[in-house]
Amino acid sequence: MMISLLLLFVCVSVCPVQTLDNGLAMTPTMGWLHWERFLCNTDCENDPNNCIREELYMQMADVMVKEGWLEAGYEYVCIDDCWPHHQRDAQGRLQADPKRFPSGIKKLADYIHSKGLKFGIYADVGSMTCAGYPGSLGFYEQDAKTFAEWGVDLLKFDGCYMKDWTMLEAGYKNMSRALNQTGRSILYSCEWPLYEWQYRQPNYTEIRKTCNHWRNYADVYDSWSSIQSIVDWTASHQKLLVPVAGPGGWNDPDMLVIGNFGLSHDQQQSQMALWAIMAAPLLMSNDLRDICPKSKALLQNRRIIAISQDPLGRQGCQIGKVNSFDVWERPLAKGGLALAIVNRQELGGPRGFPLVLGTLPSWQVCDPKCNVTQILPTYQELGVHSVNSTLLFKINPSGTALVTLTYIKEF
Ligand SMILES: *[C@@H]1O[C@H](CO)[C@@H](O)[C@H](O)[C@H]1NC(C)=O
Ligand SMILES: *[C@@H]1O[C@H](CO)[C@@H](O)[C@H](O)[C@H]1NC(C)=O
Ligand SMILES: *[C@@H]1O[C@H](CO)[C@@H](O)[C@H](O)[C@H]1NC(C)=O
Ligand SMILES: *[C@@H]1O[C@H](CO)[C@@H](O)[C@H](O)[C@H]1NC(C)=O
Ligand SMILES: *[C@@H]1O[C@H](CO)[C@@H](O)[C@H](O)[C@H]1NC(C)=O
């Protein structure tokens, strides 16, 4: 049985768009961020192991070094909302909650740096954070200075409680300038487009000049339906989003939820494969102190990380949908190509997808020959092929086959 792949879309080439000039995020950011798994749990009396306090980040940092996460590339340990005290100090400075962060943020940053890791913090462009802690509106320069003094390496800047959405652009730009003026290199993670989409299509040329990555769409949840809605939204906006991604600035589809409760192993493989194809930041939100070995191996898979961190820095796109399979490709350095084929039929067992290499929009990678390596669902060297080859992939429901094709000049 042959299914011919109906190719709807050719990956657009990148127009050189100006980038935020801070030398950071030349490949998508990798690290850990507390939000999806730990939310705004401030109940340290009843739940000391999972509440937002300094020990959580210190323990995560310890594990990241001991268990190979840093070595695999996961570098940033990031706090999300709910770290501050409800009031600024007498000088108007943000301060950490004194009960939950008794040593202060500077000490915590020093600890994380002492492990060879980088430290991220969270603030908000508006008058309050999403959880109701002090926002940075009116304090951008002061807060940027405070973060620089503490040794912050990354700022996630949320978009709640901006008085008027037309101020989002100026707010995000002013903070970008304030960070630059501290003289410290601070990676700037924005949510400007996410908050602007409710009113109009954001100007991504401006966003790329201002931020190192930017959230476009809803928060990720620990569920397959959440992953699917993010991926489908990205595919339906790829003409706009793919050209603006590149070294220094990336579209951010939100955290990896691999290793939690909501995704089957096939679905975890799908998230990992698609986040690599989409050149997304790989910010895990899970409990690295207690994670199943299969999830750990998937998150640390060197071959998938190599696709994510490919030096060409081009975001992949969905090239077709056929028979409840979605096909994605991402161009790689040295003329290579990564392909992800997702089985979207949540019914029945594994289904075969016959891929005719000559029908790919980037079929030239196999002309005259290419070397095919399957990375997911299991590692398999599939050998040397030409445009005439048909490869059959067996893919579980909501699972993904991830493959690389490497151009071979002479054979
Ligand atoms: C600030 O921006 C200028 C160019 O606009 C750049 O050369 C410089 O490296 C930036 N400094 C920091 C700390 O990001
Ligand atoms: C951004 O900075 C400009 C110039 O200093 C100022 O006029 C404007 O009010 C600021 N906007 C916000 C939202 O901070
Ligand atoms: C977006 O901003 C750029 C300047 O950075 C401008 O040239 C362009 O016209 C704007 N695009 C739209 C659609 O407004
Ligand atoms: C194909 O790729 C595999 C995996 O990287 C490698 O071991 C093998 O030598 C390659 N074969 C050719 C002919 O390049
Ligand atoms: C592919 O098939 C065509 C038509 O059958 C043939 O002319 C061509 O030589 C084949 N190419 C390769 C690399 O086998």
Coordinates of C-alpha atoms and ligand atoms in Angstrom, one line a residue:
M1 CA 0.0 0.0 0.0
M2 CA 1.4 3.4 -1.0
I3 CA 0.4 6.7 0.4
S4 CA 1.7 9.5 -1.5
L5 CA 2.7 12.4 0.6
L6 CA 0.8 15.5 -0.3
L7 CA 3.3 18.3 0.3
L8 CA 1.6 21.5 1.2
F9 CA 4.5 23.7 2.3
V10 CA 8.1 24.3 1.6
C11 CA 10.2 25.5 4.5
V12 CA 10.9 29.2 3.8
S13 CA 14.4 30.5 3.9
V14 CA 15.3 33.0 6.5
C15 CA 15.3 36.6 5.6
P16 CA 18.1 38.2 7.6
V17 CA 16.3 40.0 10.4
Q18 CA 18.1 42.0 13.0
T19 CA 18.6 40.4 16.3
L20 CA 18.9 41.5 19.9
D21 CA 22.7 42.2 20.1
N22 CA 23.7 40.7 23.4
G23 CA 25.6 37.7 22.0
L24 CA 23.3 35.2 23.8
A25 CA 21.0 32.4 22.7
M26 CA 23.0 31.6 19.6
T27 CA 21.3 28.2 19.8
P28 CA 18.0 27.6 21.7
T29 CA 18.3 28.0 25.5
M30 CA 18.5 24.8 27.5
G31 CA 17.7 24.5 31.2
W32 CA 15.1 24.0 33.9
L33 CA 12.2 26.3 34.9
H34 CA 10.0 25.7 37.8
W35 CA 6.5 26.8 36.6
E36 CA 4.6 23.9 35.1
R37 CA 5.6 21.4 37.7
F38 CA 5.8 23.5 40.9
L39 CA 3.5 26.4 40.1
C40 CA 2.9 28.9 42.9
N41 CA 3.3 26.5 45.8
T42 CA 4.3 28.7 48.7
D43 CA 3.1 26.3 51.4
C44 CA 6.5 25.3 52.8
E45 CA 5.0 24.2 56.1
N46 CA 3.0 21.4 54.6
D47 CA 4.9 20.7 51.4
P48 CA 8.5 21.6 52.1
N49 CA 9.9 19.4 49.3
N50 CA 7.8 21.1 46.5
C51 CA 7.3 24.7 47.6
I52 CA 9.0 27.7 46.0
R53 CA 12.0 28.3 48.2
E54 CA 15.8 28.4 47.8
E55 CA 16.3 24.7 48.5
L56 CA 14.3 23.7 45.5
Y57 CA 16.7 25.5 43.1
M58 CA 19.8 24.3 45.0
Q59 CA 18.7 20.7 44.9
M60 CA 17.8 21.0 41.3
A61 CA 21.3 22.5 40.6
D62 CA 23.0 19.7 42.5
V63 CA 21.1 17.0 40.5
M64 CA 21.8 18.8 37.2
V65 CA 25.5 18.6 37.8
K66 CA 25.5 15.0 39.3
E67 CA 23.1 13.4 36.9
G68 CA 24.5 14.6 33.5
W69 CA 22.0 17.3 32.8
L70 CA 24.6 20.1 32.6
E71 CA 26.9 17.9 30.5
A72 CA 24.0 17.2 28.1
G73 CA 23.6 21.0 27.7
Y74 CA 20.9 22.0 30.3
E75 CA 22.6 25.1 31.7
Y76 CA 20.0 27.5 33.2
V77 CA 18.3 27.0 36.5
C78 CA 15.3 29.3 36.4
I79 CA 12.9 30.7 39.0
D80 CA 9.4 31.5 37.8
D81 CA 6.7 33.5 39.6
C82 CA 6.1 33.6 43.4
W83 CA 9.7 34.2 44.6
P84 CA 9.3 37.9 45.7
H85 CA 8.1 39.4 48.9
H86 CA 4.8 41.2 48.6
Q87 CA 6.4 44.6 49.1
R88 CA 9.4 46.3 47.7
D89 CA 12.0 47.4 50.2
A90 CA 12.5 51.0 51.6
Q91 CA 14.6 51.9 48.5
G92 CA 11.9 50.5 46.1
R93 CA 13.9 47.4 45.3
L94 CA 12.4 44.0 44.7
Q95 CA 13.3 41.6 47.5
A96 CA 12.8 37.8 47.9
D97 CA 10.3 36.4 50.3
P98 CA 12.4 36.3 53.5
K99 CA 10.9 33.1 54.9
R100 CA 11.3 31.1 51.7
F101 CA 14.6 32.7 50.5
P102 CA 16.3 33.5 53.8
S103 CA 19.8 33.7 52.2
G104 CA 18.6 36.1 49.5
I105 CA 18.8 35.8 45.7
K106 CA 22.4 36.9 45.4
K107 CA 23.5 33.9 47.6
L108 CA 21.3 31.6 45.6
A109 CA 22.8 32.8 42.3
D110 CA 26.3 32.4 43.7
Y111 CA 25.5 28.8 44.7
I112 CA 24.2 28.0 41.2
H113 CA 27.2 29.7 39.6
S114 CA 29.5 27.7 41.8
K115 CA 28.1 24.6 40.2
G116 CA 28.9 25.9 36.7
L117 CA 25.3 26.6 36.0
K118 CA 23.5 29.8 35.0
F119 CA 20.7 31.5 37.0
G120 CA 17.4 32.8 35.7
I121 CA 14.7 34.9 37.4
Y122 CA 11.2 36.0 36.7
A123 CA 9.5 39.5 36.7
D124 CA 6.6 41.2 34.9
V125 CA 6.3 44.1 32.5
G126 CA 3.1 45.3 34.2
S127 CA 2.1 46.5 37.7
M128 CA 1.9 43.0 39.2
T129 CA 3.1 39.5 38.3
C130 CA 0.5 37.0 37.2
A131 CA 0.3 35.6 40.7
G132 CA 0.0 39.1 42.2
Y133 CA 3.5 39.9 43.4
P134 CA 5.1 43.3 42.6
G135 CA 5.4 44.1 38.9
S136 CA 8.2 46.1 37.3
L137 CA 6.1 48.8 35.6
G138 CA 7.8 52.1 36.5
F139 CA 10.8 50.2 37.9
Y140 CA 12.5 48.7 34.8
E141 CA 15.9 50.4 35.3
Q142 CA 16.0 49.7 39.0
D143 CA 14.9 46.1 38.6
A144 CA 17.4 45.5 35.8
K145 CA 20.2 46.9 38.1
T146 CA 19.0 44.7 41.0
F147 CA 19.1 41.6 38.8
A148 CA 22.5 42.5 37.4
E149 CA 23.8 43.0 41.0
W150 CA 22.4 39.6 42.0
G151 CA 24.2 37.9 39.1
V152 CA 21.1 37.0 37.1
D153 CA 21.8 35.4 33.7
L154 CA 18.3 35.2 32.3
L155 CA 15.1 37.2 32.9
K156 CA 11.7 35.7 32.0
F157 CA 9.5 38.8 31.7
D158 CA 5.8 38.0 31.9
G159 CA 3.0 40.3 30.5
C160 CA 0.2 40.3 33.1
Y161 CA -1.4 43.5 34.5
M162 CA -0.1 45.9 31.8
K163 CA -2.5 48.8 32.2
D164 CA -3.1 49.1 28.4
W165 CA -1.9 46.6 25.8
T166 CA -0.6 49.4 23.6
M167 CA 2.1 49.8 26.2
L168 CA 3.4 46.2 25.9
E169 CA 5.9 47.2 23.1
A170 CA 7.4 50.2 25.0
G171 CA 7.5 48.2 28.2
Y172 CA 9.3 45.2 26.7
K173 CA 11.7 47.5 24.8
N174 CA 12.4 49.7 27.8
M175 CA 13.3 46.6 29.9
S176 CA 15.5 45.3 27.0
R177 CA 17.4 48.7 27.0
A178 CA 17.6 48.7 30.8
L179 CA 19.1 45.2 30.8
N180 CA 21.6 46.2 28.2
Q181 CA 22.6 49.3 30.2
T182 CA 23.5 47.2 33.2
G183 CA 26.5 46.0 31.2
R184 CA 25.7 42.4 32.3
S185 CA 24.8 39.8 29.7
I186 CA 21.3 38.8 30.6
L187 CA 19.3 36.5 28.3
Y188 CA 15.8 38.1 27.8
S189 CA 12.8 35.8 27.5
C190 CA 9.6 37.7 26.6
E191 CA 5.9 37.1 26.5
W192 CA 5.1 40.2 24.4
P193 CA 3.5 38.4 21.4
L194 CA 1.4 36.2 23.6
Y195 CA -0.2 39.2 25.2
E196 CA -0.5 41.2 22.0
W197 CA -2.1 38.5 19.9
Q198 CA -5.5 39.1 21.7
Y199 CA -5.6 42.5 20.0
R200 CA -3.5 42.3 16.8
Q201 CA -0.8 40.5 15.0
P202 CA 2.5 41.4 16.7
N203 CA 5.4 42.9 14.7
Y204 CA 8.0 40.1 14.9
T205 CA 10.7 42.2 13.4
E206 CA 10.5 44.4 16.4
I207 CA 10.2 41.5 18.8
R208 CA 13.4 39.9 17.4
K209 CA 15.3 43.1 17.9
T210 CA 14.1 43.2 21.6
C211 CA 14.1 39.7 23.0
N212 CA 16.1 36.4 22.8
H213 CA 13.0 34.3 22.8
W214 CA 9.3 35.0 23.0
R215 CA 6.2 33.1 24.0
N216 CA 3.5 33.2 21.3
Y217 CA 0.7 31.0 22.6
A218 CA -1.0 29.6 25.7
D219 CA 0.9 28.0 28.7
V220 CA 1.8 24.4 28.3
Y221 CA 0.0 21.9 30.5
D222 CA 0.9 18.4 31.5
S223 CA -1.3 16.8 28.8
W224 CA -1.2 15.6 25.2
S225 CA -4.0 17.9 24.2
S226 CA -2.0 20.9 25.4
I227 CA 1.1 19.7 23.3
Q228 CA -1.1 19.2 20.3
S229 CA -2.7 22.6 20.5
I230 CA 0.7 24.3 20.8
V231 CA 2.1 22.4 17.9
D232 CA -1.0 23.0 15.7
W233 CA -1.0 26.7 16.5
T234 CA 2.7 26.9 15.5
A235 CA 2.0 25.0 12.2
S236 CA -0.9 27.3 11.3
H237 CA 1.3 30.4 11.9
Q238 CA 4.6 29.0 10.5
K239 CA 4.7 31.4 7.6
L240 CA 5.0 34.2 10.1
L241 CA 7.0 32.5 12.8
V242 CA 9.6 30.4 11.0
P243 CA 11.4 33.3 9.2
V244 CA 12.0 35.3 12.3
A245 CA 13.7 32.4 14.2
G246 CA 17.5 32.2 14.1
P247 CA 20.6 32.5 16.2
G248 CA 20.0 35.1 18.9
G249 CA 16.1 34.9 18.8
W250 CA 13.7 32.0 19.0
N251 CA 10.0 31.3 19.1
D252 CA 9.1 29.8 22.5
P253 CA 6.4 27.1 22.6
D254 CA 6.9 26.9 26.4
M255 CA 8.3 24.2 28.7
L256 CA 9.1 20.5 28.2
V257 CA 6.7 18.6 30.5
I258 CA 8.6 15.3 29.9
G259 CA 9.0 13.3 33.1
N260 CA 5.8 14.4 34.7
F261 CA 2.3 12.7 34.9
G262 CA 0.3 13.5 31.8
L263 CA 2.2 12.2 28.7
S264 CA 2.7 8.6 27.7
H265 CA 6.2 7.7 26.6
D266 CA 5.3 8.0 22.9
Q267 CA 3.8 11.4 23.6
Q268 CA 7.0 12.4 25.5
Q269 CA 9.0 11.4 22.5
S270 CA 6.7 13.5 20.3
Q271 CA 7.2 16.6 22.5
M272 CA 11.0 16.1 22.5
A273 CA 11.2 15.6 18.7
L274 CA 8.9 18.5 17.8
W275 CA 10.6 20.9 20.2
A276 CA 13.9 20.0 18.5
I277 CA 12.3 20.5 15.0
M278 CA 10.8 23.8 16.1
A279 CA 14.2 25.1 17.4
A280 CA 12.4 25.7 20.7
P281 CA 14.1 26.6 24.0
L282 CA 14.5 23.3 25.9
L283 CA 13.4 24.4 29.4
M284 CA 12.3 21.4 31.4
S285 CA 9.7 21.7 34.1
N286 CA 9.8 18.5 36.0
D287 CA 11.3 17.1 39.2
L288 CA 14.8 16.1 38.3
R289 CA 15.2 14.7 41.8
D290 CA 12.7 12.0 40.9
I291 CA 12.4 11.2 37.2
C292 CA 11.9 7.9 35.5
P293 CA 15.0 6.6 33.6
K294 CA 13.2 6.5 30.2
S295 CA 12.2 10.2 30.5
K296 CA 15.7 11.1 31.6
A297 CA 17.3 9.2 28.7
L298 CA 14.9 10.9 26.2
L299 CA 15.7 14.4 27.6
Q300 CA 19.4 13.7 27.5
N301 CA 19.4 12.0 24.1
R302 CA 22.5 13.6 22.4
R303 CA 21.2 13.1 18.9
I304 CA 17.9 14.9 19.5
I305 CA 19.8 17.7 21.4
A306 CA 22.1 18.0 18.4
I307 CA 19.1 18.7 16.2
S308 CA 17.8 21.3 18.6
Q309 CA 21.2 23.0 18.8
D310 CA 22.1 22.7 15.1
P311 CA 24.4 25.6 14.3
L312 CA 22.4 26.6 11.2
G313 CA 19.7 27.8 13.6
R314 CA 16.7 27.4 11.3
Q315 CA 13.3 26.6 12.7
G316 CA 11.6 23.6 11.0
C317 CA 8.1 23.6 9.7
Q318 CA 5.2 21.3 8.9
I319 CA 5.5 20.2 5.3
G320 CA 2.4 18.1 5.0
K321 CA -0.5 16.2 6.6
V322 CA -1.7 12.9 5.2
N323 CA -3.8 10.1 6.5
S324 CA -3.6 11.4 10.1
F325 CA 0.2 11.7 9.9
D326 CA 1.9 15.1 10.3
V327 CA 5.3 15.5 8.6
W328 CA 7.8 18.1 9.7
E329 CA 11.2 18.9 8.5
R330 CA 14.1 21.1 9.8
P331 CA 17.1 22.0 7.6
L332 CA 20.4 21.3 9.3
A333 CA 23.9 22.5 8.8
K334 CA 26.0 20.9 6.0
G335 CA 22.9 20.3 3.9
G336 CA 21.4 17.8 6.4
L337 CA 17.8 17.4 7.2
A338 CA 15.8 16.3 10.2
L339 CA 12.3 14.8 9.7
A340 CA 9.6 14.1 12.2
I341 CA 6.5 12.1 11.3
V342 CA 3.8 12.2 14.0
N343 CA 1.0 9.6 14.1
R344 CA -2.0 11.8 15.1
Q345 CA -4.5 8.9 15.1
E346 CA -5.3 8.2 18.7
L347 CA -6.9 4.9 17.9
G348 CA -5.6 1.4 17.2
G349 CA -2.0 0.2 17.1
P350 CA 1.2 1.2 15.3
R351 CA 0.7 2.3 11.7
G352 CA 3.1 2.3 8.9
F353 CA 4.1 5.5 7.1
P354 CA 5.9 4.9 3.7
L355 CA 8.1 7.8 3.0
V356 CA 9.2 8.2 -0.7
L357 CA 12.4 10.3 -0.3
G358 CA 11.9 11.9 -3.7
T359 CA 8.6 13.5 -2.6
L360 CA 10.2 15.6 0.2
P361 CA 10.4 19.3 -0.5
S362 CA 14.1 19.0 0.4
W363 CA 14.6 15.8 -1.7
Q364 CA 18.0 17.2 -3.0
V365 CA 19.5 16.0 0.3
C366 CA 19.2 12.5 -1.2
D367 CA 20.5 13.3 -4.7
P368 CA 22.5 11.4 -5.5
K369 CA 22.6 9.6 -2.1
C370 CA 21.8 10.2 1.6
N371 CA 22.6 8.4 4.8
V372 CA 19.4 7.8 6.9
T373 CA 19.5 7.5 10.7
Q374 CA 16.4 6.9 12.8
I375 CA 16.6 8.5 16.2
L376 CA 13.1 7.8 17.5
P377 CA 11.2 5.7 18.5
T378 CA 14.5 3.7 18.6
Y379 CA 17.9 4.3 17.2
Q380 CA 18.5 2.5 13.9
E381 CA 21.0 3.2 11.1
L382 CA 18.9 2.8 8.0
G383 CA 21.7 3.0 5.5
V384 CA 22.4 4.8 2.3
H385 CA 19.4 5.7 0.1
S386 CA 18.5 7.7 -3.1
V387 CA 15.5 9.7 -4.1
N388 CA 13.9 6.5 -5.4
S389 CA 13.9 4.8 -1.9
T390 CA 10.8 4.3 0.1
L391 CA 11.3 3.9 3.8
L392 CA 8.6 2.5 6.0
F393 CA 8.2 3.8 9.5
K394 CA 6.0 2.1 12.1
I395 CA 4.7 4.7 14.5
N396 CA 2.6 4.2 17.6
P397 CA -0.6 6.4 18.2
S398 CA 0.5 9.9 19.3
G399 CA 4.1 8.8 18.8
T400 CA 6.8 10.2 16.4
A401 CA 9.5 8.9 14.1
L402 CA 12.5 11.2 14.2
V403 CA 15.0 10.8 11.4
T404 CA 18.1 12.6 10.1
L405 CA 19.2 12.5 6.4
T406 CA 22.8 13.4 5.7
Y407 CA 23.9 14.3 2.2
I408 CA 26.5 12.0 0.6
K409 CA 28.4 13.6 -2.2
E410 CA 30.0 10.7 -4.0
F411 CA 29.1 7.1 -3.8
Ligands
LIG1 C1 24.2 46.5 24.5 O1 23.9 46.7 23.1 C2 25.0 47.0 22.2 C3 24.5 47.3 20.8 O2 23.2 47.8 20.8 C4 25.9 45.8 22.2 O3 27.0 46.1 21.4 C5 26.3 45.4 23.6 O4 27.1 44.2 23.6 C6 25.1 45.2 24.5 N1 25.5 45.0 25.9 C7 25.0 44.0 26.6 C8 25.6 43.9 28.0 O5 24.1 43.3 26.2
LIG2 C1 9.4 53.7 27.9 O1 10.4 54.7 27.9 C2 10.0 55.9 27.2 C3 11.2 56.8 27.1 O2 11.9 56.9 28.3 C4 8.9 56.5 28.1 O3 8.4 57.7 27.5 C5 7.7 55.5 28.2 O4 6.8 56.0 29.1 C6 8.3 54.2 28.7 N1 7.2 53.2 28.7 C7 7.0 52.3 29.6 C8 5.8 51.4 29.4 O5 7.8 52.1 30.5
LIG3 C1 7.4 46.2 11.8 O1 8.4 47.0 12.3 C2 9.4 47.4 11.3 C3 10.5 48.2 11.9 O2 11.2 47.4 12.7 C4 8.7 48.1 10.1 O3 9.7 48.4 9.1 C5 7.6 47.3 9.6 O4 6.9 48.1 8.6 C6 6.6 46.9 10.7 N1 5.7 46.0 10.1 C7 4.4 46.2 10.2 C8 3.5 45.1 9.6 O5 3.9 47.1 10.8
LIG4 C1 25.6 6.9 8.4 O1 25.4 7.4 9.7 C2 25.8 6.5 10.7 C3 25.4 7.2 12.0 O2 25.9 8.4 12.2 C4 27.3 6.3 10.6 O3 27.6 5.4 11.7 C5 27.6 5.7 9.3 O4 29.0 5.5 9.2 C6 27.1 6.6 8.2 N1 27.3 5.9 6.9 C7 27.8 6.6 5.8 C8 28.0 5.8 4.6 O5 28.2 7.7 5.9
LIG5 C1 15.5 6.6 -9.9 O1 14.6 6.1 -10.8 C2 14.6 6.7 -12.1 C3 13.4 6.2 -12.9 O2 13.2 4.8 -12.7 C4 16.0 6.3 -12.7 O3 16.1 6.9 -14.0 C5 17.1 6.8 -11.9 O4 18.3 6.4 -12.4 C6 16.9 6.3 -10.4 N1 17.9 7.0 -9.6 C7 18.7 6.4 -8.7 C8 19.7 7.2 -8.0 O5 18.6 5.2 -8.5

